Short mmCIF file of C-alpha atoms and ligand atoms in Angstrom, two decimals:
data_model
loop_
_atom_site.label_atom_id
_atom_site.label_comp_id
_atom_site.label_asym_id
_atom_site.label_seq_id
_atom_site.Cartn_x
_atom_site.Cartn_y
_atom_site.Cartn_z
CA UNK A 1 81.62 136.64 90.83
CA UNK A 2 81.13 140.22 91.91
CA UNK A 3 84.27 142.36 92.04
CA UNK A 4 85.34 145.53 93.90
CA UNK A 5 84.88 148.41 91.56
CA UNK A 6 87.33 149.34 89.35
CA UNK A 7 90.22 151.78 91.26
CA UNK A 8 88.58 150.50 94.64
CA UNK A 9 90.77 148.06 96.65
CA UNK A 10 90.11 146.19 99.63
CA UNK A 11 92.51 146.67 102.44
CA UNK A 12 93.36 142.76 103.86
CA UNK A 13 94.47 141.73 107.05
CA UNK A 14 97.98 141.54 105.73
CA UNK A 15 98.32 145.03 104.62
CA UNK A 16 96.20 146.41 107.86
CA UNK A 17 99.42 146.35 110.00
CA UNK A 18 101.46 148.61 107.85
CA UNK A 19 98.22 151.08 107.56
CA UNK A 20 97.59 151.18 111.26
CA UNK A 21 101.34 151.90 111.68
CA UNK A 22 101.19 154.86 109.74
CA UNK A 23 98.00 156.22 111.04
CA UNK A 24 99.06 155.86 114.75
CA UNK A 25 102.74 157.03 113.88
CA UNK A 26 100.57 160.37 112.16
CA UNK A 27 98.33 160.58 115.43
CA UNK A 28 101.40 160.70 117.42
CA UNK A 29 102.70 163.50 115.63
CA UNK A 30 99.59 165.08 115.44
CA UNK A 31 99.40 165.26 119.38
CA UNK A 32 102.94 166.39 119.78
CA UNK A 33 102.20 169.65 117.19
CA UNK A 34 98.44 169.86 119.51
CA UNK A 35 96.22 169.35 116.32
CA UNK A 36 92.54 167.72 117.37
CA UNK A 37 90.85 165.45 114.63
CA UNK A 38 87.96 166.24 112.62
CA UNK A 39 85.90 163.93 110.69
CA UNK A 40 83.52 165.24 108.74
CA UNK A 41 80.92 163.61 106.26
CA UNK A 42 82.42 161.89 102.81
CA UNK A 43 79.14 163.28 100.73
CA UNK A 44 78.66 166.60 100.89
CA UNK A 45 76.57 169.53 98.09
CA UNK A 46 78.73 169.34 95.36
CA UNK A 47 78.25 173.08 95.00
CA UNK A 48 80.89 172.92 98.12
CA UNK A 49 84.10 171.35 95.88
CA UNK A 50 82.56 173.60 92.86
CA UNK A 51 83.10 177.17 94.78
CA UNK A 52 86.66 176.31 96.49
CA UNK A 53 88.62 173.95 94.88
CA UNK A 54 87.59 175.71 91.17
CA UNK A 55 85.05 175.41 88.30
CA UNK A 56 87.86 175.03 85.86
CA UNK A 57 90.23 172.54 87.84
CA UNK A 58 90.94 168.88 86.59
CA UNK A 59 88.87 167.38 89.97
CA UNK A 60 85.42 169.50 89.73
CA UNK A 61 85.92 169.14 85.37
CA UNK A 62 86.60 165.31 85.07
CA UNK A 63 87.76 163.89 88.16
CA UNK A 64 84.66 164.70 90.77
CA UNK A 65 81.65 161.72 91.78
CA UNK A 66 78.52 163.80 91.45
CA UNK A 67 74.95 162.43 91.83
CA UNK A 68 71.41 162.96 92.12
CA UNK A 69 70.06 161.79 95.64
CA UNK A 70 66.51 161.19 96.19
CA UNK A 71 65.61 164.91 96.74
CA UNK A 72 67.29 165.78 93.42
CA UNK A 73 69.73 167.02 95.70
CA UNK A 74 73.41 168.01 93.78
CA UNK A 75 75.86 166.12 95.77
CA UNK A 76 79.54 164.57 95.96
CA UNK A 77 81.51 162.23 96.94
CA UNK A 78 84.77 164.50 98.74
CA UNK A 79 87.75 164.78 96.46
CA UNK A 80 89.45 166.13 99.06
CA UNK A 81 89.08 167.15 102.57
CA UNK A 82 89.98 170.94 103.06
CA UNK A 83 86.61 172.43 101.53
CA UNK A 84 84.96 170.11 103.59
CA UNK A 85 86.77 171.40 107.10
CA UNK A 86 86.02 174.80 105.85
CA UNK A 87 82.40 174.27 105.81
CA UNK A 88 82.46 172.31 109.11
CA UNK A 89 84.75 175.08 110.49
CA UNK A 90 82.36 177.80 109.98
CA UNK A 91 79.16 176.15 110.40
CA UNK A 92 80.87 175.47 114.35
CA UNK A 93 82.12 178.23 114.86
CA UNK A 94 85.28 176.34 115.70
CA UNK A 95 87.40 179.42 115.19
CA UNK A 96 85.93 180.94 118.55
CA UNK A 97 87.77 178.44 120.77
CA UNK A 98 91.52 179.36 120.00
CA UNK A 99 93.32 182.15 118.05
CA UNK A 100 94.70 179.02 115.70
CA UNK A 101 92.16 176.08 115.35
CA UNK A 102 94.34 172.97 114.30
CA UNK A 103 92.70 170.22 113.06
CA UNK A 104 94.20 166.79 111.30
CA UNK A 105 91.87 164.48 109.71
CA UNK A 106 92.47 160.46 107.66
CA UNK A 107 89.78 159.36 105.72
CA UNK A 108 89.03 158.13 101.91
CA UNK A 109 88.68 160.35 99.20
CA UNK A 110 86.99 160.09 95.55
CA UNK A 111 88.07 161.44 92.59
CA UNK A 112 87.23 159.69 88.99
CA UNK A 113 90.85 158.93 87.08
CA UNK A 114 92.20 156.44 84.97
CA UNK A 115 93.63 154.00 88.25
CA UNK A 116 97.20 153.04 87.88
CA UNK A 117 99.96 152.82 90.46
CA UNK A 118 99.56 155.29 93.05
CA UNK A 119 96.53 156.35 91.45
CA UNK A 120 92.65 155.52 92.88
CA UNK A 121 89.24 155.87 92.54
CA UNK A 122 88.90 155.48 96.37
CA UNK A 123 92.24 156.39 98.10
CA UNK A 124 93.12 157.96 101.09
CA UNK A 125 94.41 161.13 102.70
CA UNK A 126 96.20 161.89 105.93
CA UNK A 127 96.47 166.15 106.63
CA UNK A 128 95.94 168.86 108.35
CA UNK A 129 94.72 172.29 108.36
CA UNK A 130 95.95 175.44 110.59
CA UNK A 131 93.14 177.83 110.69
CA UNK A 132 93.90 181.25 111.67
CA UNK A 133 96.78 182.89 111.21
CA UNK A 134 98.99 184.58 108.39
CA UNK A 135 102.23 184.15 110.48
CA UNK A 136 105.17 182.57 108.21
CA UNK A 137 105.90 179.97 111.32
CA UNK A 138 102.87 178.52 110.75
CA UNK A 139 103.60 177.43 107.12
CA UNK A 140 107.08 176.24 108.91
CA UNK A 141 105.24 174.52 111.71
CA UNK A 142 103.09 172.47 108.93
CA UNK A 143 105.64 171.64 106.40
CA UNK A 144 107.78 170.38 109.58
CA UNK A 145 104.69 168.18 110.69
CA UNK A 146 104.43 166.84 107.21
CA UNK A 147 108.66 165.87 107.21
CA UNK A 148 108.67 164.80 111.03
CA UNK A 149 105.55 162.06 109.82
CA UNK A 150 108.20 161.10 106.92
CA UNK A 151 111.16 161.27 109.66
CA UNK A 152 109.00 158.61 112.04
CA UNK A 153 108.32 156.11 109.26
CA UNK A 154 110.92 156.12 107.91
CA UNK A 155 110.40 157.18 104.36
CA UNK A 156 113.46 158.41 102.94
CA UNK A 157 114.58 159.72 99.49
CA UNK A 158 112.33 162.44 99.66
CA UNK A 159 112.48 166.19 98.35
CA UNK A 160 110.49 169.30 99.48
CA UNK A 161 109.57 171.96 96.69
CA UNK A 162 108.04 175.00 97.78
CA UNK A 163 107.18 178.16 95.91
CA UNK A 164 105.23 181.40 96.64
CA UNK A 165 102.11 182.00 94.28
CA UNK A 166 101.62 185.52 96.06
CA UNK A 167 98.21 187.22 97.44
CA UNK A 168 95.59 187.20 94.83
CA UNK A 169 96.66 190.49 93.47
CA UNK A 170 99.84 188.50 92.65
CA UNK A 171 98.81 185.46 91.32
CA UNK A 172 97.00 187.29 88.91
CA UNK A 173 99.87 189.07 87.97
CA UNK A 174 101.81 185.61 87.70
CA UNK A 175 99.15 184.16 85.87
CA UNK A 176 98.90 187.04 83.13
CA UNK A 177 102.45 186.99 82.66
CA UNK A 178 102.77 183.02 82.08
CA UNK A 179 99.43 183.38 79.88
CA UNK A 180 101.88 185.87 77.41
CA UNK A 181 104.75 183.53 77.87
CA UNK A 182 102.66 180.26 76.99
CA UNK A 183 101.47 181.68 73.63
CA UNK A 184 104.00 181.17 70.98
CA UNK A 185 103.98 177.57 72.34
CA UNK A 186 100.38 176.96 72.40
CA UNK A 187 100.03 174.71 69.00
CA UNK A 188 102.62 172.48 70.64
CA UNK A 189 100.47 172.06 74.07
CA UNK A 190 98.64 168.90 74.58
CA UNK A 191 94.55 169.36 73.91
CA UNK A 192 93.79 170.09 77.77
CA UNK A 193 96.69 172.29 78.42
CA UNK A 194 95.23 174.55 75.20
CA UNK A 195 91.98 174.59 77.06
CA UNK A 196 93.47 175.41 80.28
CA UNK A 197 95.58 178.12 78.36
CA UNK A 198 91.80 179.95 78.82
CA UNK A 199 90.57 179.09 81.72
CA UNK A 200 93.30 177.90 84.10
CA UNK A 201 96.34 178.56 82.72
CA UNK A 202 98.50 177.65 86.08
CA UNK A 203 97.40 174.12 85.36
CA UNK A 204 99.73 173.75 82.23
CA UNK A 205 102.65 174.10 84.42
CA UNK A 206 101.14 171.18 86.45
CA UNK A 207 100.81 168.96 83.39
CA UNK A 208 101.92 165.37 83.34
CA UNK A 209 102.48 165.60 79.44
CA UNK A 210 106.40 165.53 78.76
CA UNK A 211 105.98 167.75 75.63
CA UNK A 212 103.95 170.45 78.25
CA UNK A 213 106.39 170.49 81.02
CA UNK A 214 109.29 170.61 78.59
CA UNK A 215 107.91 173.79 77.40
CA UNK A 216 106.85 174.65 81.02
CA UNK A 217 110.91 173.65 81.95
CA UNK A 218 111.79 176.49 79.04
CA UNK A 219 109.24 179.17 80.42
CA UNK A 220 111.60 181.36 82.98
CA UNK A 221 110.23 181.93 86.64
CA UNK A 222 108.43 185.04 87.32
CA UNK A 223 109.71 187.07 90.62
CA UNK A 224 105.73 188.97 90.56
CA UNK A 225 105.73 188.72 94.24
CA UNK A 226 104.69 191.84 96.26
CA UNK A 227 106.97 192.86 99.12
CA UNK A 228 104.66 191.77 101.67
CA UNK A 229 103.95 188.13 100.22
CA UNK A 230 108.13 187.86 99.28
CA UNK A 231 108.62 188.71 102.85
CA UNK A 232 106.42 186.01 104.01
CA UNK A 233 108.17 183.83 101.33
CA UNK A 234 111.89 184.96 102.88
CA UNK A 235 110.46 184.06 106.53
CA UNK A 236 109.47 180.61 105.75
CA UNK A 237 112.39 179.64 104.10
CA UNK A 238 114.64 181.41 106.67
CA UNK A 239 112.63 179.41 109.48
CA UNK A 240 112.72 175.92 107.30
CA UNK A 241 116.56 176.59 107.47
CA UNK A 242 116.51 177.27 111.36
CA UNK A 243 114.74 174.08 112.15
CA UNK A 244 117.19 171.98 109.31
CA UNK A 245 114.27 170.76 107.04
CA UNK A 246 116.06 171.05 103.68
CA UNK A 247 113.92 171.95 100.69
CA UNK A 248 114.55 173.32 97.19
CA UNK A 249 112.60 176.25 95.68
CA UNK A 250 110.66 175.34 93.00
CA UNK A 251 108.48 178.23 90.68
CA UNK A 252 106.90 175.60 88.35
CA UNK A 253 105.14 174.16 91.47
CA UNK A 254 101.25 175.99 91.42
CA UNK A 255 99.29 173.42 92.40
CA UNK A 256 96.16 172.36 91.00
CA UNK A 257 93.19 173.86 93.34
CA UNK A 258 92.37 177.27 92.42
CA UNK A 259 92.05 178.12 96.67
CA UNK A 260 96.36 178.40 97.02
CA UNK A 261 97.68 181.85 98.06
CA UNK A 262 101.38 182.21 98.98
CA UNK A 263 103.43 179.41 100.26
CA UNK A 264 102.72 175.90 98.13
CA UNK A 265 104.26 172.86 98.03
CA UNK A 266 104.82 169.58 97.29
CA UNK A 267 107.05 166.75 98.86
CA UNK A 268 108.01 164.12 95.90
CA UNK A 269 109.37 160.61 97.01
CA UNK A 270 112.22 158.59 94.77
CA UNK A 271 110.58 155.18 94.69
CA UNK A 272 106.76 156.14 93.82
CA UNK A 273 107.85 156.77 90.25
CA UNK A 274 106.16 158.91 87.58
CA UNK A 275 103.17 159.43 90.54
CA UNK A 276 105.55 160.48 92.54
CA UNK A 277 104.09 163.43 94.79
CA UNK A 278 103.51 161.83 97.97
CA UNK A 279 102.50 164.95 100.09
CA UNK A 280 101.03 168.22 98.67
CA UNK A 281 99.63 171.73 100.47
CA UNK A 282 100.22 175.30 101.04
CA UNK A 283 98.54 178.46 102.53
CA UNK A 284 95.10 179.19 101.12
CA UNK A 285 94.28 182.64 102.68
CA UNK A 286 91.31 183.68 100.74
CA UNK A 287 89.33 180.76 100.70
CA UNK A 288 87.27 180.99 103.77
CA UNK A 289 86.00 184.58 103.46
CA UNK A 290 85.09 183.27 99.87
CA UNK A 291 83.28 180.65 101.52
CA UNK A 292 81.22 183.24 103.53
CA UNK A 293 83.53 183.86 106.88
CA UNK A 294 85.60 186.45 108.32
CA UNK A 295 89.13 187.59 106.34
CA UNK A 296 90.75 184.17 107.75
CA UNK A 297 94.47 182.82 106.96
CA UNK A 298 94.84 179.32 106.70
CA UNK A 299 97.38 176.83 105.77
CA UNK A 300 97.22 172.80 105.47
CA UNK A 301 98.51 169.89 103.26
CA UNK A 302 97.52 166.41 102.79
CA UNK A 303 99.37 162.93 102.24
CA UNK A 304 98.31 160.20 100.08
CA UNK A 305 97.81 156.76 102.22
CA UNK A 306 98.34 155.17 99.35
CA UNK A 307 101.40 156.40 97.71
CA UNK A 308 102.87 156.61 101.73
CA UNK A 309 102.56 152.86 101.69
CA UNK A 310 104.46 152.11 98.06
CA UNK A 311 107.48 154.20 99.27
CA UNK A 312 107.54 151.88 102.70
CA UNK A 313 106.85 148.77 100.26
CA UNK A 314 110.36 147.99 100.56
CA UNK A 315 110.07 147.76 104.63
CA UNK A 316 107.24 145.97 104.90
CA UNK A 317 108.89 143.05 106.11
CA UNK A 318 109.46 144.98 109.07
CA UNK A 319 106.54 144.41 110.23
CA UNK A 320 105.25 141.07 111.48
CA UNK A 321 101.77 139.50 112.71
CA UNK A 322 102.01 139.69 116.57
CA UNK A 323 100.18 137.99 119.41
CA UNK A 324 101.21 136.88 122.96
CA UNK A 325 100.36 133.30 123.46
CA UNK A 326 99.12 130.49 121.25
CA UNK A 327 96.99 127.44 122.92
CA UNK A 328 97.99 124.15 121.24
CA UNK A 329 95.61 121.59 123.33
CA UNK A 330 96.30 117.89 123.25
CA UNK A 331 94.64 115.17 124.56
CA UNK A 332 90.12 114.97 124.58
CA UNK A 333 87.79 117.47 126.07
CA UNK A 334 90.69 119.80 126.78
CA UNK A 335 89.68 122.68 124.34
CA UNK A 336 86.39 124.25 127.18
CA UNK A 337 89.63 124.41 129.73
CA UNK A 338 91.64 125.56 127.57
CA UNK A 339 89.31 127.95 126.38
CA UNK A 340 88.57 128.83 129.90
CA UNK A 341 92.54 129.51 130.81
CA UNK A 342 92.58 132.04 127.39
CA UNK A 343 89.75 133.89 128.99
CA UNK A 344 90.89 134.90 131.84
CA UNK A 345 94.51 135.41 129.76
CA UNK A 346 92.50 138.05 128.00
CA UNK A 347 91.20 139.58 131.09
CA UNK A 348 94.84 140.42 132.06
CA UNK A 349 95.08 142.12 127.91
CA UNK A 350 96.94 139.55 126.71
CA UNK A 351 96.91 138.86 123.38
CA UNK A 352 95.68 134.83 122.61
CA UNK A 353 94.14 133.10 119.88
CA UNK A 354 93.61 129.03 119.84
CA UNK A 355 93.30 126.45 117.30
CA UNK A 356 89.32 125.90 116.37
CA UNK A 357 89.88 122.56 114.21
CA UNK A 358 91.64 120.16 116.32
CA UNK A 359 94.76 119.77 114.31
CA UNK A 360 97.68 118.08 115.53
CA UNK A 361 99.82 119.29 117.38
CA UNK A 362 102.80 119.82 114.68
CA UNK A 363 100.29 121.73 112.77
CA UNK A 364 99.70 123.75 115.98
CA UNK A 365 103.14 124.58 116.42
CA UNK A 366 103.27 125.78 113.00
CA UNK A 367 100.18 127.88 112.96
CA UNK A 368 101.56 130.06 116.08
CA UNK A 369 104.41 130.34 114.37
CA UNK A 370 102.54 131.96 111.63
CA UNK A 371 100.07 133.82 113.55
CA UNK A 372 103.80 135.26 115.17
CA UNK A 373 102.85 133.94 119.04
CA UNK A 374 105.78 134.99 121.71
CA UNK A 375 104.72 132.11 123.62
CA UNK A 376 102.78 128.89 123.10
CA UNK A 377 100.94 127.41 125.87
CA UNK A 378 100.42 123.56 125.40
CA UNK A 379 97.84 122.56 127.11
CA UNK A 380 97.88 119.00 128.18
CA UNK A 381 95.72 116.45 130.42
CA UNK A 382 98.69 115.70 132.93
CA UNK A 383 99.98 118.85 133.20
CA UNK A 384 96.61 120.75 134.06
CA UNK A 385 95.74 118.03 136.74
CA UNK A 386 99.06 119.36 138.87
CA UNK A 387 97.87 122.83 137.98
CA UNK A 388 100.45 123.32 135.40
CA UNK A 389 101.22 123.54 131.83
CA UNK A 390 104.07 123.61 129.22
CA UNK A 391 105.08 126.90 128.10
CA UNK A 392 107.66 126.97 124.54
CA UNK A 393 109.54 130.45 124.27
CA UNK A 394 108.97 130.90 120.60
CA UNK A 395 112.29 133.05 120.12
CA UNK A 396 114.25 131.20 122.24
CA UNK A 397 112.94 127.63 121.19
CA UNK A 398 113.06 126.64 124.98
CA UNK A 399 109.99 125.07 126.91
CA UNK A 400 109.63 124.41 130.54
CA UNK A 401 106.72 123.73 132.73
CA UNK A 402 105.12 126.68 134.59
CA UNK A 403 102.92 126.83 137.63
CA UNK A 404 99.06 127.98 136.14
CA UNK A 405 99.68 131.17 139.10
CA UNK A 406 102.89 132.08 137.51
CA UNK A 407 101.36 131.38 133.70
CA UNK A 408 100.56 135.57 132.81
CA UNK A 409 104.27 136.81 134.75
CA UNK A 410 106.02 134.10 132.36
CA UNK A 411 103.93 135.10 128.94
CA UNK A 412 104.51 138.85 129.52
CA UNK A 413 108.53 137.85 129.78
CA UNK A 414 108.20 136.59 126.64
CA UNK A 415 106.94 139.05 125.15
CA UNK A 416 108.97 141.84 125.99
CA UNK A 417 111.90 140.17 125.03
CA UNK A 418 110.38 139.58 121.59
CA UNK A 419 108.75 143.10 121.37
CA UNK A 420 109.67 144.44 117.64
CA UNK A 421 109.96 148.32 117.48
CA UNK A 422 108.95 150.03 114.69
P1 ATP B 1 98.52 164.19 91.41
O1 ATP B 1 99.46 165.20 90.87
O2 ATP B 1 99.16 162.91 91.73
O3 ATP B 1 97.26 164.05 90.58
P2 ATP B 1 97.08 166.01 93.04
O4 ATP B 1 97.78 167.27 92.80
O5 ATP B 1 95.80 165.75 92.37
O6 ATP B 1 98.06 164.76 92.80
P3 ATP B 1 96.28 166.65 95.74
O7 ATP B 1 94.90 166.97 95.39
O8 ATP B 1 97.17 167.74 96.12
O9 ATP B 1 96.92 165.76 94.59
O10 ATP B 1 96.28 165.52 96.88
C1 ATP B 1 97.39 165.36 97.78
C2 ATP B 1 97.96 163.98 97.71
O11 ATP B 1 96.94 162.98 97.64
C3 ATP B 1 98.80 163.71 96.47
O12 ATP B 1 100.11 164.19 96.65
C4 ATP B 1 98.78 162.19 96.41
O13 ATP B 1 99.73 161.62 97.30
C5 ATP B 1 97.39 161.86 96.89
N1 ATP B 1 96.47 161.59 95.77
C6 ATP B 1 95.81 162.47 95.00
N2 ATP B 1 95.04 161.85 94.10
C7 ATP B 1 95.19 160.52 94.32
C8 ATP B 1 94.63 159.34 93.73
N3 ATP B 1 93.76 159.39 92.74
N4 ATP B 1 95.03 158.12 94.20
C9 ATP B 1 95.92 158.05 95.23
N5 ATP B 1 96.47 159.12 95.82
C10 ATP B 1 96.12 160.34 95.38
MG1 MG B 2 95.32 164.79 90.60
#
């Protein structure tokens, strides 16, 4: 039998509720902080990822689907989504429209690690990206977007970390200085982290390996920042503090995309366990002049689907199959009526569904009941002839007869008073 690919999962009708409650919870906050979607392609040149996210960076070096197409054409599957709304923003032009362009995006993302809880070959990101502006309220603005999505599902247990990497004059400095303070240890790093000691040597502070962040734990925090970049620093924490989103300063958080300048950080959730970073971004000022456009600030940060769904694991019962009326039909030849009655049901956006097989009716009953019907509509030979039929009031357990012109009034009743909020 074939199987989904290894890391790859199928999202089933049970688990679409809980994934189309986040994504319309997002979209809601999206339109409250005005940011438009963007969708762009999920294959792109892999020269793209190679140029912003960083030759030497665990996604373009291990992690990153590349192929050959039929044109012998270099090209990947996204990693991630920023690069990608880069490229789309400058090829539009999109930064004529508005001073800020704001843009959100949710689609499925590649990257090629070992899979384990939390961790895909296929998984998805919610984000955004605020393109345009250097002003430390925009940081504030997106960090608050990213807590008020936590706030509205309900995801608690959570912790912000932020830190300031600095302008690239600074992270230079930062990285030279950690470079010198890495050394003695650098027979006790794991095999990567002495690689990255070379080429990336940020990343060892973003090590998983507990005998590399011990020694990262040991290495004391740099203050490199210039006076501009710790004044941006100083702004967004005052204006984190103004609005009442608590967070804790972290200088071991870098990030691992070489395209972060100045604010990063990461939001880490109690109950995802060792993978436990369940939101991650920051300002990336430089990237899209590097990319070939104007001197452009920009800040963004993206959620994992996946890992936003493990921390509401817990809830999930929350959240229950819904529909507005069941049709359990009795008696021969009653299903076209029947059928005929749910039409026009529909018509009025009603949700209905109906038993195909001809069951019985106790195995009716117990199929809206699973299907989670407000209402069931039994639809019987002697009650349609006097233009009526039986209606049951799933919460209530009651049934009466209803009039066929009253039948959509009675249903929507039900309903309400059954509504669940999430
Ligand atoms: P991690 O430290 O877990 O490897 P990362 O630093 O590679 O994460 P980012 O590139 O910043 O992650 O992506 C942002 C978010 O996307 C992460 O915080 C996480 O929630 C999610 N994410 C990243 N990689 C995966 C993956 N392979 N499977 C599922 N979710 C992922
Ligand atoms: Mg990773």
């Amino acid at each position: 039998m074939l199987k989904a690919l290894r890391g790859t999962k199928d999202i089933l009708p049970a688990d679409a509720a809980l994934w189309q409650f986040i994504e319309s919870s997002a979209r809601d906050i999206f339109a409250i902080y005005d940011y438009k979607e963007i969708r762009t392609p999920v294959i792109e040149e892999a020269s793209l990822f190679i140029r912003s996210i960083g030759n030497a960076t665990d996604i373009v070096q291990k992690e990153m689907y590349v192929f050959s197409d039929r044109g012998e054409r270099s090209i990947a599957l996204r990693p991630e989504a920023t690069a990608s709304i880069v490229r789309a923003y400058l090829e539009n032009s999109l930064g004529q429209e508005k001073a800020v362009t704001k843009l959100f995006y949710i689609g499925p993302m590649f990257r090629s690690e070992r899979p384990q809880k939390g961790r895909q070959r296929q998984f998805h990101q919610l984000g955004v990206e605020a393109i345009g502006s250097d002003n430390p309220l925009l940081d504030v603005e997106v960090i608050s977007l990213a807590a008020r999505i936590m706030r509205a599902l309900g995801i608690k247990d959570f912790n912000l970390n932020i830190n300031s990497l600095g302008c690239q004059k600074d992270k230079a400095n930062i990285i030279e200085k950690r470079r010198k303070a890495v050394k003695p240890y650098l027979n006790s790093l794991c095999d990567e982290c002495k690689e990255r000691y070379n080429k990336n040597v940020l990343r060892i502070f973003d090590c998983k390996n507990a005998g590399c962040r011990k020694i990262a734990e040991g290495i004391e925090s740099d203050n490199l920042l210039c006076s501009d970049c710790a004044g941006h620093f100083e702004a967004v924490k005052k204006g984190l503090k103004v609005i009442g989103i608590n967070f804790i300063v972290d200088p071991k958080i870098v990030r691992g995309l070489d395209y972060y300048t100045k604010t990063v950080f990461e939001v880490t959730q109690k109950d995802l366990g060792a993978k436990d970073a369940i939101c991650a971004g920051g300002r990336y000022n430089s990237l899209i002049e590097e990319m070939g456009g104007k001197d452009t600030p920009a800040v963004g940060f993206a959620f994992g689907i996946e890992r936003m769904i493990l921390s509401l694991e817990k809830d999930r019962h929350l959240i229950k199959p819904e529909l507005d009326v069941f049709f359990a039909v009795t008696g021969e030849g009653m299903h076209e009526k029947a059928f005929q009655l749910m039409n026009n049901l529909r018509d009025k956006g009603l949700s209905c569904d109906i038993d195909y097989d001809e069951k019985s009716l106790k195995a009716q009953m117990r199929m809206a009941e699973k299907l989670g019907a407000r209402s069931v509509i039994i639809f019987g030979e002697d009650e349609i002839k006097r233009e009526k039929v039986s209606l049951r009031d799933m919460l209530k357990r009651e049934q009466k007869e209803v009039d066929l012109k009253d039948i959509v009034e009675e249903i929507k009743a039900n309903s309400k008073k059954g509504a669940i909020s999430c």
